Coordinates of C-alpha atoms in Angstrom, one line a residue:
M25 CA -13.8 5.5 -19.8
T26 CA -12.3 2.3 -18.0
L27 CA -11.0 3.2 -14.3
T28 CA -7.5 2.1 -14.1
R29 CA -6.8 0.5 -10.3
A30 CA -4.5 3.2 -9.7
D31 CA -6.9 5.4 -10.6
D32 CA -9.6 3.0 -8.5
A33 CA -6.8 3.2 -5.3
A34 CA -6.7 7.0 -5.4
A35 CA -9.9 7.4 -5.9
L36 CA -10.6 4.9 -2.5
F37 CA -7.9 7.3 -1.0
T38 CA -9.0 10.7 -1.5
A39 CA -12.4 9.4 -0.5
G40 CA -11.2 9.2 3.2
Y41 CA -9.2 5.3 3.3
S42 CA -6.2 5.2 4.1
C43 CA -3.5 3.9 1.9
S44 CA -2.8 0.3 2.8
Q45 CA -6.8 -0.2 2.2
S46 CA -7.0 2.0 -1.3
V47 CA -4.6 -0.2 -2.3
S48 CA -5.7 -3.7 -1.4
A49 CA -9.4 -3.1 -1.9
A50 CA -8.6 -2.2 -5.6
F51 CA -7.1 -5.1 -6.0
A52 CA -9.0 -7.9 -3.5
E53 CA -12.1 -8.6 -6.1
D54 CA -9.5 -10.1 -8.2
F55 CA -8.9 -12.7 -5.5
G56 CA -12.3 -13.3 -4.2
I57 CA -12.1 -11.1 -1.2
D58 CA -14.9 -8.5 -0.8
R59 CA -13.8 -5.0 -0.8
T60 CA -15.3 -4.5 2.6
T61 CA -12.9 -7.6 4.1
A62 CA -10.5 -6.1 2.5
L63 CA -10.7 -2.6 3.8
R64 CA -10.9 -4.4 7.4
L65 CA -7.9 -6.7 6.9
S66 CA -5.6 -3.3 5.6
G67 CA -7.5 -1.1 8.3
S68 CA -4.4 -0.8 10.5
F69 CA -1.5 -0.1 8.1
G70 CA -1.9 3.0 7.2
G71 CA -0.1 6.0 8.0
G72 CA 3.4 4.0 8.5
M73 CA 1.7 0.6 10.1
A74 CA -1.0 3.0 12.3
H75 CA 1.0 6.0 12.7
T76 CA 4.3 4.2 14.2
D77 CA 6.6 5.1 11.7
N78 CA 7.4 2.2 9.8
S79 CA 6.1 1.0 6.4
C80 CA 4.0 3.2 3.6
G81 CA 0.7 1.6 4.0
A82 CA 0.8 2.0 0.1
V83 CA 3.7 -0.9 0.1
T84 CA 2.3 -2.6 2.8
G85 CA -1.2 -2.8 0.9
A86 CA 0.7 -3.5 -2.4
L87 CA 2.2 -6.4 -0.2
M88 CA -0.9 -7.4 0.7
V89 CA -2.1 -8.0 -2.7
I90 CA 1.1 -9.8 -4.0
G91 CA 0.3 -12.3 -1.1
M92 CA -3.4 -13.1 -2.0
K93 CA -1.9 -14.0 -5.1
Y94 CA 1.3 -15.6 -4.5
G95 CA 0.6 -16.0 -1.3
M96 CA 1.7 -20.2 0.2
T97 CA -1.0 -21.6 1.6
D98 CA 1.4 -25.8 1.1
A99 CA 3.5 -25.8 4.2
G100 CA 5.0 -28.1 2.6
N101 CA 5.5 -26.1 -1.0
P102 CA 8.5 -23.5 0.7
A103 CA 9.0 -22.9 -3.4
G104 CA 5.6 -20.8 -2.8
K105 CA 6.6 -18.6 -0.3
E106 CA 10.2 -17.9 -2.1
K107 CA 7.6 -16.7 -5.2
T108 CA 6.0 -14.2 -3.0
Y109 CA 8.9 -12.6 -1.8
A110 CA 10.1 -12.3 -4.8
V111 CA 8.0 -11.0 -6.6
A112 CA 7.7 -8.5 -3.2
Q113 CA 11.3 -7.7 -3.9
E114 CA 10.6 -6.9 -7.5
F115 CA 8.1 -4.7 -6.1
I116 CA 9.7 -3.1 -3.5
A117 CA 12.6 -2.6 -5.7
E118 CA 10.2 -1.1 -8.1
F119 CA 8.6 1.9 -5.7
M120 CA 12.2 2.4 -4.1
R121 CA 12.8 3.4 -8.0
R122 CA 10.3 5.9 -8.0
D123 CA 9.9 7.2 -4.6
H124 CA 13.2 6.8 -3.1
A125 CA 11.9 5.4 0.1
I126 CA 9.4 2.9 1.9
R127 CA 9.1 4.3 5.2
C128 CA 6.6 7.0 5.6
T129 CA 8.9 9.6 7.4
D130 CA 11.1 9.4 4.1
L131 CA 8.7 9.9 2.0
L132 CA 6.9 11.9 3.9
G133 CA 8.9 14.3 5.9
F134 CA 7.3 14.0 9.0
N135 CA 7.6 11.0 11.8
L136 CA 4.1 9.9 11.3
S137 CA 4.4 8.6 15.4
D138 CA 5.3 12.0 17.2
P139 CA 2.0 13.8 17.6
K140 CA 3.1 17.6 17.0
Q141 CA 4.7 16.1 14.0
L142 CA 1.5 14.3 12.4
A143 CA -1.1 17.1 13.6
I144 CA 1.4 19.6 11.3
A145 CA 1.3 17.4 8.4
R146 CA -2.0 17.6 8.7
K147 CA -2.2 21.1 8.8
N148 CA 0.3 21.2 5.6
H149 CA -2.1 18.8 3.9
I150 CA 1.1 16.6 3.5
F151 CA -1.5 12.8 2.8
R152 CA -3.5 14.6 0.3
T153 CA -0.5 16.1 -1.9
K154 CA 1.8 13.4 -1.4
C155 CA 0.2 10.2 -0.5
T156 CA -1.9 10.0 -4.0
Q157 CA 0.3 9.2 -6.0
Y158 CA 2.8 6.8 -4.0
V159 CA -0.7 5.0 -3.8
R160 CA -1.4 5.4 -7.4
D161 CA 2.3 4.0 -7.9
A162 CA 2.0 1.5 -6.0
A163 CA -1.3 0.5 -7.8
E164 CA 0.2 0.9 -10.9
I165 CA 3.6 -1.4 -10.2
L166 CA 1.3 -4.0 -8.8
E167 CA -0.1 -3.9 -12.3
K168 CA 3.3 -5.0 -13.5
V169 CA 4.4 -7.4 -11.4
L170 CA 1.1 -9.6 -10.4

C-alpha cells in the first residue's frame, strides 16, 4: 500500500514534528528540497507561528509548499507572484471550508501565546486530537491545488 502525502504528513506530525514541518517536509523532495532542509525552514512556524497566536502551522507549511512550486523567482515577472497568490488563496478557501478557521486559537480553542492555555492544551492532548486532522487536511488540499 502506498502512503498518501496526507498519511506521510500525519505520520511526521505523530512522530513529533510540528504541523508546519510535517506538511512542508511531506512535499519538499518533489521540489528539489531535501527533507532536513524543509524541516529546518519550517521549524518556527508550528503552533500558530511559534506560539504567538497566529496562523496554523499546517497552513503556513502548505503555503511554503505552494511557494516551492509557484513562487516567483524573477522580479521582472509579476505574473509569477500572482499565480502563487491565486493558488494560495484557493488553498486557504478550501481549508476554511473544511476547518472554518486558519488561526490556531480559533481552530483549537486555546490561545497558545498564553503559557497557561498552552499548558492546558498540552495536558488535554489537543495537538494530537485536533492538529493531526489539520495536517492531513492541509496535505489533501495541497494534492488538489498543486
